[in-house]
Amino acid sequence: MAKEAQLLQLLKKELRSLLLAAREGLTPARLEQQYLAMVGKPLPLHDLGFQSTLELVAAMPEAVKVCHHKGRTLLKGIPDESTKGIADLLGKRRSSRTRRGSRRSGAAGGAGAAAPSPSPQRSKAGTLPATADAAEMPPLESSSDTESFHLPSEEESEAVATEAGGLGAGLQQPEALEQALLEKLILTPEMPPDAVQDRRLCSLPPLERRSMVAVFVSSIISPSQFYIQLYSKETSSKLREMMCEMRFLYSHRVVSDRYLLPEALLRPGQLCCLLLADWWHRAVIHRLLSPQQVQVFCVDHGHLKTVQRSALRLLKWCYLKLPAQALPCSLAGVQPMQGTWSSAATLQFQELCGSKLLVGITDEYVNGVLHLFLCDTSTKEDVYVHQVLSSRGHAAICKENVPSQGFQELNPSALYIQPSGQQESLAAE
């Protein structure tokens, strides 16, 4: 019940802000659309036990007013102390428009006394004929094409700028001032409520020794420094489903803009998501290379990538659940011939492992890195990768596993991924 009450309070704040930003109110369907665009997920009606949006807003009469106008149901926001300044600004904007409309009507009426009275129609530019009768004129609508031809008086501009807290300095039209204020205080009052700020992903549970698993080698630096993905119907389908969902969600322009990574979170260790080749991937910022470029670690594939900052977005909380899929590994039973792996050895390793489903036989963990044997079972006879490297003079057989020098120098998984089993404690916070 405490979680439901907390969710309802947050929802009340978000709906109040959205409705205050809409001068004439919103229909229930339009409110649902705006909430989806702002938060990235539908209204949590069923989570709170409601059957419809109208039933939800009926439970928050202090925040939302239900009105009926011309056969339509409209929802309007009721300001509280935190949004009173916004409501006052909107009220001043409406009253200033009314004053300007009255002055324009009066001026038109004065001119009409000395001229013929043609039919009261607007020109394409949005102004009214000077040759017109004020008594026959329809009221001026508050539309952008009409407003754009009338600058506010000096005192009105100062009043709006004061309410905006200086946001509109240098802007002359109150419409622009209002938009700047609303974007700062209403549309983005804070971080998106489901954006990850200071959390880490969990690793997969450790594998038992001598267990056999199906694997893909997803990233290769050398035979003693590479990443694998475990292949199973459950884990592989979960990763694929998550990436499909991320692609659908973050490709929506409004949602993508909403989850832009702010300057304050552009820091090493920050979880985010990254657009690569039309797919979104979970990543961690590793280094800031320039104001526009960062190096990130792709937690599900093991790649280090240099990307533009504009390609990064905030990661949603729902994408924390799946553990990081890339496992740091080293080939068991071999070591390089001359202390470091030659280019030819790494190339041979890539040819043996790339784009293939292999069988991995786990040996042991050394400094958090999994040492395992790799076997290609797609041919008539099983091919063990470490034996091929040895027979072709690229590696020496060893009885004990040698710690991976490459991972000793840099192991992003150890830096940014927390041990398995801590996921529940995060969810409870």
GROMACS .gro file of N, CA, C and O in nm, residues 219-334:
model
  464
  219SER      N    1   3.304  -1.055  -2.852
  219SER     CA    2   3.407  -0.951  -2.868
  219SER      C    3   3.543  -1.012  -2.840
  219SER      O    4   3.560  -1.083  -2.740
  220ILE      N    5   3.640  -0.986  -2.927
  220ILE     CA    6   3.773  -1.047  -2.915
  220ILE      C    7   3.881  -0.940  -2.918
  220ILE      O    8   3.885  -0.855  -3.008
  221ILE      N    9   3.968  -0.943  -2.817
  221ILE     CA   10   4.089  -0.862  -2.817
  221ILE      C   11   4.211  -0.953  -2.836
  221ILE      O   12   4.302  -0.922  -2.912
  222SER      N   13   4.209  -1.066  -2.768
  222SER     CA   14   4.313  -1.168  -2.782
  222SER      C   15   4.257  -1.299  -2.726
  222SER      O   16   4.149  -1.300  -2.666
  223PRO      N   17   4.329  -1.413  -2.744
  223PRO     CA   18   4.280  -1.538  -2.687
  223PRO      C   19   4.268  -1.538  -2.534
  223PRO      O   20   4.198  -1.624  -2.478
  224SER      N   21   4.332  -1.444  -2.467
  224SER     CA   22   4.319  -1.437  -2.322
  224SER      C   23   4.237  -1.315  -2.278
  224SER      O   24   4.233  -1.284  -2.159
  225GLN      N   25   4.173  -1.251  -2.374
  225GLN     CA   26   4.090  -1.133  -2.342
  225GLN      C   27   3.977  -1.124  -2.443
  225GLN      O   28   3.991  -1.062  -2.548
  226PHE      N   29   3.865  -1.187  -2.410
  226PHE     CA   30   3.749  -1.183  -2.498
  226PHE      C   31   3.623  -1.194  -2.414
  226PHE      O   32   3.627  -1.220  -2.292
  227TYR      N   33   3.507  -1.173  -2.478
  227TYR     CA   34   3.378  -1.180  -2.410
  227TYR      C   35   3.289  -1.283  -2.480
  227TYR      O   36   3.295  -1.299  -2.601
  228ILE      N   37   3.210  -1.350  -2.399
  228ILE     CA   38   3.112  -1.444  -2.453
  228ILE      C   39   2.972  -1.406  -2.408
  228ILE      O   40   2.954  -1.336  -2.307
  229GLN      N   41   2.873  -1.453  -2.482
  229GLN     CA   42   2.733  -1.451  -2.441
  229GLN      C   43   2.686  -1.596  -2.428
  229GLN      O   44   2.711  -1.677  -2.517
  230LEU      N   45   2.623  -1.625  -2.316
  230LEU     CA   46   2.564  -1.758  -2.300
  230LEU      C   47   2.442  -1.769  -2.390
  230LEU      O   48   2.362  -1.676  -2.400
  231TYR      N   49   2.429  -1.883  -2.454
  231TYR     CA   50   2.316  -1.904  -2.542
  231TYR      C   51   2.220  -2.005  -2.481
  231TYR      O   52   2.257  -2.120  -2.453
  232SER      N   53   2.099  -1.961  -2.455
  232SER     CA   54   1.992  -2.051  -2.410
  232SER      C   55   1.862  -1.990  -2.455
  232SER      O   56   1.854  -1.871  -2.487
  233LYS      N   57   1.760  -2.071  -2.459
  233LYS     CA   58   1.630  -2.021  -2.505
  233LYS      C   59   1.582  -1.907  -2.418
  233LYS      O   60   1.525  -1.809  -2.468
  234GLU      N   61   1.609  -1.914  -2.287
  234GLU     CA   62   1.560  -1.812  -2.194
  234GLU      C   63   1.641  -1.684  -2.205
  234GLU      O   64   1.587  -1.576  -2.231
  235THR      N   65   1.774  -1.694  -2.186
  235THR     CA   66   1.856  -1.573  -2.182
  235THR      C   67   1.861  -1.503  -2.317
  235THR      O   68   1.851  -1.380  -2.324
  236SER      N   69   1.876  -1.578  -2.424
  236SER     CA   70   1.886  -1.517  -2.557
  236SER      C   71   1.757  -1.448  -2.596
  236SER      O   72   1.758  -1.338  -2.653
  237SER      N   73   1.643  -1.510  -2.568
  237SER     CA   74   1.515  -1.450  -2.604
  237SER      C   75   1.489  -1.325  -2.520
  237SER      O   76   1.433  -1.227  -2.570
  238LYS      N   77   1.530  -1.326  -2.393
  238LYS     CA   78   1.510  -1.207  -2.309
  238LYS      C   79   1.591  -1.088  -2.361
  238LYS      O   80   1.543  -0.976  -2.363
  239LEU      N   81   1.716  -1.114  -2.401
  239LEU     CA   82   1.798  -1.007  -2.456
  239LEU      C   83   1.738  -0.955  -2.586
  239LEU      O   84   1.730  -0.834  -2.608
  240ARG      N   85   1.695  -1.045  -2.671
  240ARG     CA   86   1.637  -1.004  -2.799
  240ARG      C   87   1.508  -0.925  -2.778
  240ARG      O   88   1.486  -0.821  -2.842
  241GLU      N   89   1.424  -0.971  -2.687
  241GLU     CA   90   1.299  -0.899  -2.659
  241GLU      C   91   1.326  -0.760  -2.603
  241GLU      O   92   1.259  -0.663  -2.638
  242MET      N   93   1.426  -0.751  -2.513
  242MET     CA   94   1.459  -0.621  -2.455
  242MET      C   95   1.508  -0.524  -2.562
  242MET      O   96   1.468  -0.407  -2.565
  243MET      N   97   1.594  -0.571  -2.651
  243MET     CA   98   1.647  -0.484  -2.755
  243MET      C   99   1.539  -0.441  -2.852
  243MET      O  100   1.538  -0.326  -2.899
  244CYS      N  101   1.445  -0.528  -2.883
  244CYS     CA  102   1.332  -0.492  -2.970
  244CYS      C  103   1.245  -0.387  -2.903
  244CYS      O  104   1.199  -0.291  -2.968
  245GLU      N  105   1.221  -0.403  -2.775
  245GLU     CA  106   1.139  -0.306  -2.702
  245GLU      C  107   1.209  -0.171  -2.695
  245GLU      O  108   1.146  -0.066  -2.713
  246MET      N  109   1.340  -0.172  -2.669
  246MET     CA  110   1.416  -0.047  -2.665
  246MET      C  111   1.415   0.022  -2.802
  246MET      O  112   1.403   0.144  -2.810
  247ARG      N  113   1.428  -0.056  -2.906
  247ARG     CA  114   1.427   0.002  -3.041
  247ARG      C  115   1.293   0.070  -3.069
  247ARG      O  116   1.289   0.181  -3.124
  248PHE      N  117   1.185   0.004  -3.031
  248PHE     CA  118   1.052   0.062  -3.052
  248PHE      C  119   1.033   0.189  -2.969
  248PHE      O  120   0.984   0.291  -3.018
  249LEU      N  121   1.076   0.185  -2.843
  249LEU     CA  122   1.050   0.296  -2.753
  249LEU      C  123   1.137   0.418  -2.784
  249LEU      O  124   1.086   0.528  -2.806
  250TYR      N  125   1.268   0.398  -2.790
  250TYR     CA  126   1.359   0.511  -2.806
  250TYR      C  127   1.357   0.569  -2.947
  250TYR      O  128   1.409   0.678  -2.969
  251SER      N  129   1.298   0.498  -3.042
  251SER     CA  130   1.284   0.553  -3.176
  251SER      C  131   1.172   0.656  -3.185
  251SER      O  132   1.163   0.730  -3.284
  252HIS      N  133   1.087   0.661  -3.084
  252HIS     CA  134   0.981   0.763  -3.078
  252HIS      C  135   1.047   0.897  -3.046
  252HIS      O  136   1.116   0.911  -2.945
  253ARG      N  137   1.029   0.997  -3.132
  253ARG     CA  138   1.103   1.122  -3.119
  253ARG      C  139   1.081   1.191  -2.985
  253ARG      O  140   1.175   1.238  -2.922
  254VAL      N  141   0.956   1.197  -2.940
  254VAL     CA  142   0.927   1.266  -2.814
  254VAL      C  143   0.994   1.196  -2.697
  254VAL      O  144   1.054   1.259  -2.610
  255VAL      N  145   0.985   1.063  -2.693
  255VAL     CA  146   1.047   0.987  -2.585
  255VAL      C  147   1.199   1.000  -2.592
  255VAL      O  148   1.267   1.017  -2.491
  256SER      N  149   1.254   0.992  -2.713
  256SER     CA  150   1.398   1.003  -2.729
  256SER      C  151   1.449   1.138  -2.678
  256SER      O  152   1.552   1.145  -2.610
  257ASP      N  153   1.376   1.245  -2.708
  257ASP     CA  154   1.415   1.378  -2.658
  257ASP      C  155   1.401   1.386  -2.507
  257ASP      O  156   1.482   1.451  -2.440
  258ARG      N  157   1.299   1.322  -2.454
  258ARG     CA  158   1.274   1.326  -2.310
  258ARG      C  159   1.387   1.261  -2.232
  258ARG      O  160   1.420   1.301  -2.121
  259TYR      N  161   1.451   1.158  -2.290
  259TYR     CA  162   1.553   1.082  -2.220
  259TYR      C  163   1.695   1.118  -2.264
  259TYR      O  164   1.787   1.038  -2.247
  260LEU      N  165   1.712   1.238  -2.317
  260LEU     CA  166   1.847   1.285  -2.347
  260LEU      C  167   1.933   1.284  -2.220
  260LEU      O  168   1.885   1.319  -2.112
  261LEU      N  169   2.058   1.247  -2.234
  261LEU     CA  170   2.147   1.240  -2.118
  261LEU      C  171   2.190   1.381  -2.080
  261LEU      O  172   2.255   1.450  -2.158
  262PRO      N  173   2.155   1.430  -1.959
  262PRO     CA  174   2.192   1.566  -1.920
  262PRO      C  175   2.340   1.578  -1.888
  262PRO      O  176   2.409   1.479  -1.862
  263GLU      N  177   2.388   1.700  -1.890
  263GLU     CA  178   2.530   1.728  -1.865
  263GLU      C  179   2.575   1.673  -1.731
  263GLU      O  180   2.686   1.621  -1.717
  264ALA      N  181   2.488   1.683  -1.629
  264ALA     CA  182   2.527   1.640  -1.494
  264ALA      C  183   2.555   1.491  -1.485
  264ALA      O  184   2.628   1.446  -1.396
  265LEU      N  185   2.498   1.411  -1.575
  265LEU     CA  186   2.517   1.266  -1.571
  265LEU      C  187   2.617   1.217  -1.676
  265LEU      O  188   2.633   1.097  -1.694
  266LEU      N  189   2.684   1.309  -1.742
  266LEU     CA  190   2.787   1.271  -1.838
  266LEU      C  191   2.916   1.245  -1.761
  266LEU      O  192   3.002   1.331  -1.748
  267ARG      N  193   2.929   1.123  -1.706
  267ARG     CA  194   3.039   1.090  -1.616
  267ARG      C  195   3.071   0.942  -1.626
  267ARG      O  196   2.985   0.860  -1.661
  268PRO      N  197   3.197   0.903  -1.598
  268PRO     CA  198   3.234   0.761  -1.600
  268PRO      C  199   3.150   0.681  -1.500
  268PRO      O  200   3.124   0.725  -1.388
  269GLY      N  201   3.105   0.564  -1.544
  269GLY     CA  202   3.024   0.477  -1.459
  269GLY      C  203   2.875   0.495  -1.475
  269GLY      O  204   2.797   0.416  -1.421
  270GLN      N  205   2.832   0.598  -1.552
  270GLN     CA  206   2.689   0.623  -1.569
  270GLN      C  207   2.628   0.524  -1.668
  270GLN      O  208   2.674   0.511  -1.781
  271LEU      N  209   2.524   0.454  -1.625
  271LEU     CA  210   2.451   0.365  -1.715
  271LEU      C  211   2.369   0.447  -1.814
  271LEU      O  212   2.315   0.553  -1.780
  272CYS      N  213   2.361   0.399  -1.936
  272CYS     CA  214   2.286   0.468  -2.039
  272CYS      C  215   2.247   0.367  -2.146
  272CYS      O  216   2.269   0.246  -2.130
  273CYS      N  217   2.189   0.415  -2.254
  273CYS     CA  218   2.169   0.329  -2.370
  273CYS      C  219   2.223   0.402  -2.492
  273CYS      O  220   2.230   0.525  -2.495
  274LEU      N  221   2.259   0.324  -2.592
  274LEU     CA  222   2.337   0.374  -2.703
  274LEU      C  223   2.279   0.324  -2.834
  274LEU      O  224   2.244   0.206  -2.846
  275LEU      N  225   2.271   0.413  -2.933
  275LEU     CA  226   2.222   0.376  -3.065
  275LEU      C  227   2.338   0.335  -3.154
  275LEU      O  228   2.428   0.414  -3.181
  276LEU      N  229   2.336   0.209  -3.199
  276LEU     CA  230   2.437   0.156  -3.290
  276LEU      C  231   2.366   0.077  -3.399
  276LEU      O  232   2.294  -0.019  -3.369
  277ALA      N  233   2.386   0.117  -3.524
  277ALA     CA  234   2.329   0.045  -3.638
  277ALA      C  235   2.179   0.019  -3.621
  277ALA      O  236   2.132  -0.094  -3.638
  278ASP      N  237   2.107   0.123  -3.582
  278ASP     CA  238   1.961   0.119  -3.570
  278ASP      C  239   1.910   0.035  -3.453
  278ASP      O  240   1.790   0.010  -3.442
  279TRP      N  241   1.999  -0.010  -3.365
  279TRP     CA  242   1.958  -0.084  -3.245
  279TRP      C  243   2.011  -0.013  -3.122
  279TRP      O  244   2.119   0.044  -3.123
  280TRP      N  245   1.931  -0.019  -3.014
  280TRP     CA  246   1.972   0.042  -2.887
  280TRP      C  247   2.034  -0.065  -2.798
  280TRP      O  248   1.981  -0.175  -2.784
  281HIS      N  249   2.148  -0.030  -2.737
  281HIS     CA  250   2.223  -0.122  -2.653
  281HIS      C  251   2.245  -0.059  -2.515
  281HIS      O  252   2.265   0.062  -2.504
  282ARG      N  253   2.245  -0.142  -2.412
  282ARG     CA  254   2.280  -0.093  -2.279
  282ARG      C  255   2.430  -0.069  -2.273
  282ARG      O  256   2.510  -0.149  -2.325
  283ALA      N  257   2.471   0.040  -2.209
  283ALA     CA  258   2.613   0.075  -2.205
  283ALA      C  259   2.645   0.149  -2.077
  283ALA      O  260   2.556   0.195  -2.004
  284VAL      N  261   2.776   0.161  -2.048
  284VAL     CA  262   2.827   0.238  -1.935
  284VAL      C  263   2.932   0.335  -1.989
  284VAL      O  264   3.018   0.296  -2.070
  285ILE      N  265   2.923   0.460  -1.947
  285ILE     CA  266   3.025   0.556  -1.989
  285ILE      C  267   3.158   0.520  -1.922
  285ILE      O  268   3.165   0.504  -1.800
  286HIS      N  269   3.262   0.505  -2.004
  286HIS     CA  270   3.394   0.470  -1.952
  286HIS      C  271   3.486   0.592  -1.944
  286HIS      O  272   3.550   0.616  -1.842
  287ARG      N  273   3.494   0.671  -2.051
  287ARG     CA  274   3.580   0.788  -2.052
  287ARG      C  275   3.515   0.902  -2.129
  287ARG      O  276   3.443   0.879  -2.226
  288LEU      N  277   3.544   1.025  -2.087
  288LEU     CA  278   3.504   1.145  -2.161
  288LEU      C  279   3.623   1.187  -2.246
  288LEU      O  280   3.727   1.228  -2.193
  289LEU      N  281   3.608   1.178  -2.377
  289LEU     CA  282   3.720   1.207  -2.466
  289LEU      C  283   3.723   1.353  -2.509
  289LEU      O  284   3.830   1.410  -2.531
  290SER      N  285   3.606   1.415  -2.523
  290SER     CA  286   3.594   1.555  -2.563
  290SER      C  287   3.454   1.600  -2.526
  290SER      O  288   3.372   1.518  -2.481
  291PRO      N  289   3.422   1.728  -2.543
  291PRO     CA  290   3.285   1.771  -2.513
  291PRO      C  291   3.179   1.697  -2.592
  291PRO      O  292   3.064   1.688  -2.549
  292GLN      N  293   3.215   1.639  -2.706
  292GLN     CA  294   3.116   1.573  -2.790
  292GLN      C  295   3.135   1.422  -2.801
  292GLN      O  296   3.045   1.352  -2.845
  293GLN      N  297   3.250   1.370  -2.760
  293GLN     CA  298   3.278   1.227  -2.776
  293GLN      C  299   3.303   1.159  -2.642
  293GLN      O  300   3.368   1.216  -2.554
  294VAL      N  301   3.251   1.038  -2.629
  294VAL     CA  302   3.273   0.957  -2.508
  294VAL      C  303   3.307   0.814  -2.550
  294VAL      O  304   3.274   0.771  -2.660
  295GLN      N  305   3.374   0.744  -2.461
  295GLN     CA  306   3.399   0.601  -2.481
  295GLN      C  307   3.308   0.525  -2.387
  295GLN      O  308   3.303   0.553  -2.268
  296VAL      N  309   3.235   0.429  -2.441
  296VAL     CA  310   3.140   0.353  -2.361
  296VAL      C  311   3.171   0.203  -2.370
  296VAL      O  312   3.232   0.156  -2.466
  297PHE      N  313   3.127   0.131  -2.267
  297PHE     CA  314   3.140  -0.014  -2.262
  297PHE      C  315   3.001  -0.074  -2.282
  297PHE      O  316   2.910  -0.046  -2.203
  298CYS      N  317   2.984  -0.152  -2.387
  298CYS     CA  318   2.856  -0.217  -2.415
  298CYS      C  319   2.844  -0.343  -2.330
  298CYS      O  320   2.914  -0.442  -2.355
  299VAL      N  321   2.758  -0.341  -2.230
  299VAL     CA  322   2.757  -0.442  -2.125
  299VAL      C  323   2.704  -0.578  -2.171
  299VAL      O  324   2.728  -0.679  -2.104
  300ASP      N  325   2.635  -0.583  -2.283
  300ASP     CA  326   2.579  -0.710  -2.329
  300ASP      C  327   2.662  -0.775  -2.440
  300ASP      O  328   2.636  -0.889  -2.478
  301HIS      N  329   2.763  -0.704  -2.490
  301HIS     CA  330   2.846  -0.758  -2.597
  301HIS      C  331   2.996  -0.748  -2.568
  301HIS      O  332   3.075  -0.818  -2.630
  302GLY      N  333   3.034  -0.659  -2.476
  302GLY     CA  334   3.174  -0.650  -2.438
  302GLY      C  335   3.258  -0.554  -2.519
  302GLY      O  336   3.380  -0.550  -2.503
  303HIS      N  337   3.197  -0.476  -2.606
  303HIS     CA  338   3.273  -0.383  -2.690
  303HIS      C  339   3.301  -0.253  -2.615
  303HIS      O  340   3.218  -0.204  -2.539
  304LEU      N  341   3.418  -0.194  -2.641
  304LEU     CA  342   3.445  -0.055  -2.606
  304LEU      C  343   3.428   0.027  -2.732
  304LEU      O  344   3.492  -0.002  -2.835
  305LYS      N  345   3.341   0.128  -2.728
  305LYS     CA  346   3.309   0.205  -2.847
  305LYS      C  347   3.329   0.354  -2.819
  305LYS      O  348   3.294   0.404  -2.711
  306THR      N  349   3.381   0.426  -2.918
  306THR     CA  350   3.387   0.571  -2.913
  306THR      C  351   3.268   0.624  -2.992
  306THR      O  352   3.252   0.593  -3.111
  307VAL      N  353   3.183   0.703  -2.926
  307VAL     CA  354   3.058   0.747  -2.988
  307VAL      C  355   3.036   0.895  -2.960
  307VAL      O  356   3.101   0.955  -2.873
  308GLN      N  357   2.944   0.953  -3.035
  308GLN     CA  358   2.903   1.090  -3.010
  308GLN      C  359   2.811   1.095  -2.888
  308GLN      O  360   2.730   1.005  -2.867
  309ARG      N  361   2.826   1.197  -2.812
  309ARG     CA  362   2.740   1.214  -2.693
  309ARG      C  363   2.591   1.215  -2.732
  309ARG      O  364   2.506   1.166  -2.658
  310SER      N  365   2.561   1.269  -2.850
  310SER     CA  366   2.421   1.278  -2.894
  310SER      C  367   2.357   1.142  -2.915
  310SER      O  368   2.235   1.132  -2.925
  311ALA      N  369   2.438   1.035  -2.923
  311ALA     CA  370   2.383   0.901  -2.944
  311ALA      C  371   2.341   0.835  -2.814
  311ALA      O  372   2.287   0.724  -2.815
  312LEU      N  373   2.363   0.900  -2.699
  312LEU     CA  374   2.334   0.841  -2.568
  312LEU      C  375   2.199   0.889  -2.516
  312LEU      O  376   2.159   1.003  -2.539
  313ARG      N  377   2.131   0.800  -2.444
  313ARG     CA  378   2.006   0.834  -2.377
  313ARG      C  379   2.007   0.776  -2.236
  313ARG      O  380   2.081   0.682  -2.206
  314LEU      N  381   1.924   0.832  -2.150
  314LEU     CA  382   1.904   0.776  -2.017
  314LEU      C  383   1.844   0.636  -2.028
  314LEU      O  384   1.761   0.610  -2.115
  315LEU      N  385   1.887   0.547  -1.941
  315LEU     CA  386   1.833   0.411  -1.939
  315LEU      C  387   1.713   0.406  -1.845
  315LEU      O  388   1.717   0.460  -1.735
  316LYS      N  389   1.606   0.341  -1.890
  316LYS     CA  390   1.488   0.327  -1.806
  316LYS      C  391   1.508   0.214  -1.704
  316LYS      O  392   1.577   0.116  -1.730
  317TRP      N  393   1.442   0.229  -1.589
  317TRP     CA  394   1.457   0.133  -1.479
  317TRP      C  395   1.422  -0.009  -1.520
  317TRP      O  396   1.483  -0.105  -1.474
  318CYS      N  397   1.324  -0.024  -1.608
  318CYS     CA  398   1.280  -0.159  -1.645
  318CYS      C  399   1.390  -0.238  -1.715
  318CYS      O  400   1.384  -0.361  -1.721
  319TYR      N  401   1.493  -0.169  -1.765
  319TYR     CA  402   1.601  -0.239  -1.835
  319TYR      C  403   1.719  -0.271  -1.743
  319TYR      O  404   1.827  -0.308  -1.790
  320LEU      N  405   1.698  -0.256  -1.613
  320LEU     CA  406   1.799  -0.299  -1.514
  320LEU      C  407   1.783  -0.445  -1.478
  320LEU      O  408   1.876  -0.507  -1.425
  321LYS      N  409   1.666  -0.500  -1.503
  321LYS     CA  410   1.634  -0.634  -1.451
  321LYS      C  411   1.722  -0.742  -1.511
  321LYS      O  412   1.770  -0.832  -1.440
  322LEU      N  413   1.744  -0.736  -1.642
  322LEU     CA  414   1.825  -0.839  -1.708
  322LEU      C  415   1.972  -0.817  -1.676
  322LEU      O  416   2.025  -0.708  -1.698
  323PRO      N  417   2.042  -0.918  -1.621
  323PRO     CA  418   2.185  -0.901  -1.591
  323PRO      C  419   2.265  -0.870  -1.716
  323PRO      O  420   2.224  -0.900  -1.829
  324ALA      N  421   2.383  -0.808  -1.698
  324ALA     CA  422   2.474  -0.784  -1.810
  324ALA      C  423   2.510  -0.918  -1.873
  324ALA      O  424   2.548  -1.013  -1.804
  325GLN      N  425   2.499  -0.927  -2.004
  325GLN     CA  426   2.512  -1.055  -2.073
  325GLN      C  427   2.655  -1.089  -2.117
  325GLN      O  428   2.685  -1.204  -2.148
  326ALA      N  429   2.745  -0.990  -2.123
  326ALA     CA  430   2.881  -1.016  -2.168
  326ALA      C  431   2.967  -1.066  -2.052
  326ALA      O  432   2.976  -1.001  -1.948
  327LEU      N  433   3.029  -1.183  -2.068
  327LEU     CA  434   3.115  -1.241  -1.965
  327LEU      C  435   3.262  -1.229  -2.007
  327LEU      O  436   3.299  -1.278  -2.115
  328PRO      N  437   3.347  -1.168  -1.924
  328PRO     CA  438   3.490  -1.162  -1.958
  328PRO      C  439   3.554  -1.299  -1.945
  328PRO      O  440   3.537  -1.367  -1.843
  329CYS      N  441   3.627  -1.342  -2.048
  329CYS     CA  442   3.681  -1.479  -2.052
  329CYS      C  443   3.824  -1.481  -2.102
  329CYS      O  444   3.872  -1.388  -2.169
  330SER      N  445   3.890  -1.593  -2.071
  330SER     CA  446   4.025  -1.621  -2.120
  330SER      C  447   4.029  -1.769  -2.159
  330SER      O  448   3.968  -1.853  -2.093
  331LEU      N  449   4.098  -1.800  -2.268
  331LEU     CA  450   4.106  -1.938  -2.315
  331LEU      C  451   4.191  -2.022  -2.221
  331LEU      O  452   4.306  -1.986  -2.191
  332ALA      N  453   4.135  -2.130  -2.172
  332ALA     CA  454   4.204  -2.215  -2.074
  332ALA      C  455   4.307  -2.305  -2.144
  332ALA      O  456   4.292  -2.340  -2.261
  333GLY      N  457   4.411  -2.342  -2.067
  333GLY     CA  458   4.506  -2.443  -2.112
  333GLY      C  459   4.617  -2.395  -2.202
  333GLY      O  460   4.703  -2.475  -2.242
  334VAL      N  461   4.622  -2.266  -2.237
  334VAL     CA  462   4.727  -2.214  -2.324
  334VAL      C  463   4.776  -2.079  -2.276
  334VAL      O  464   4.707  -2.010  -2.200
   0.00000   0.00000   0.00000
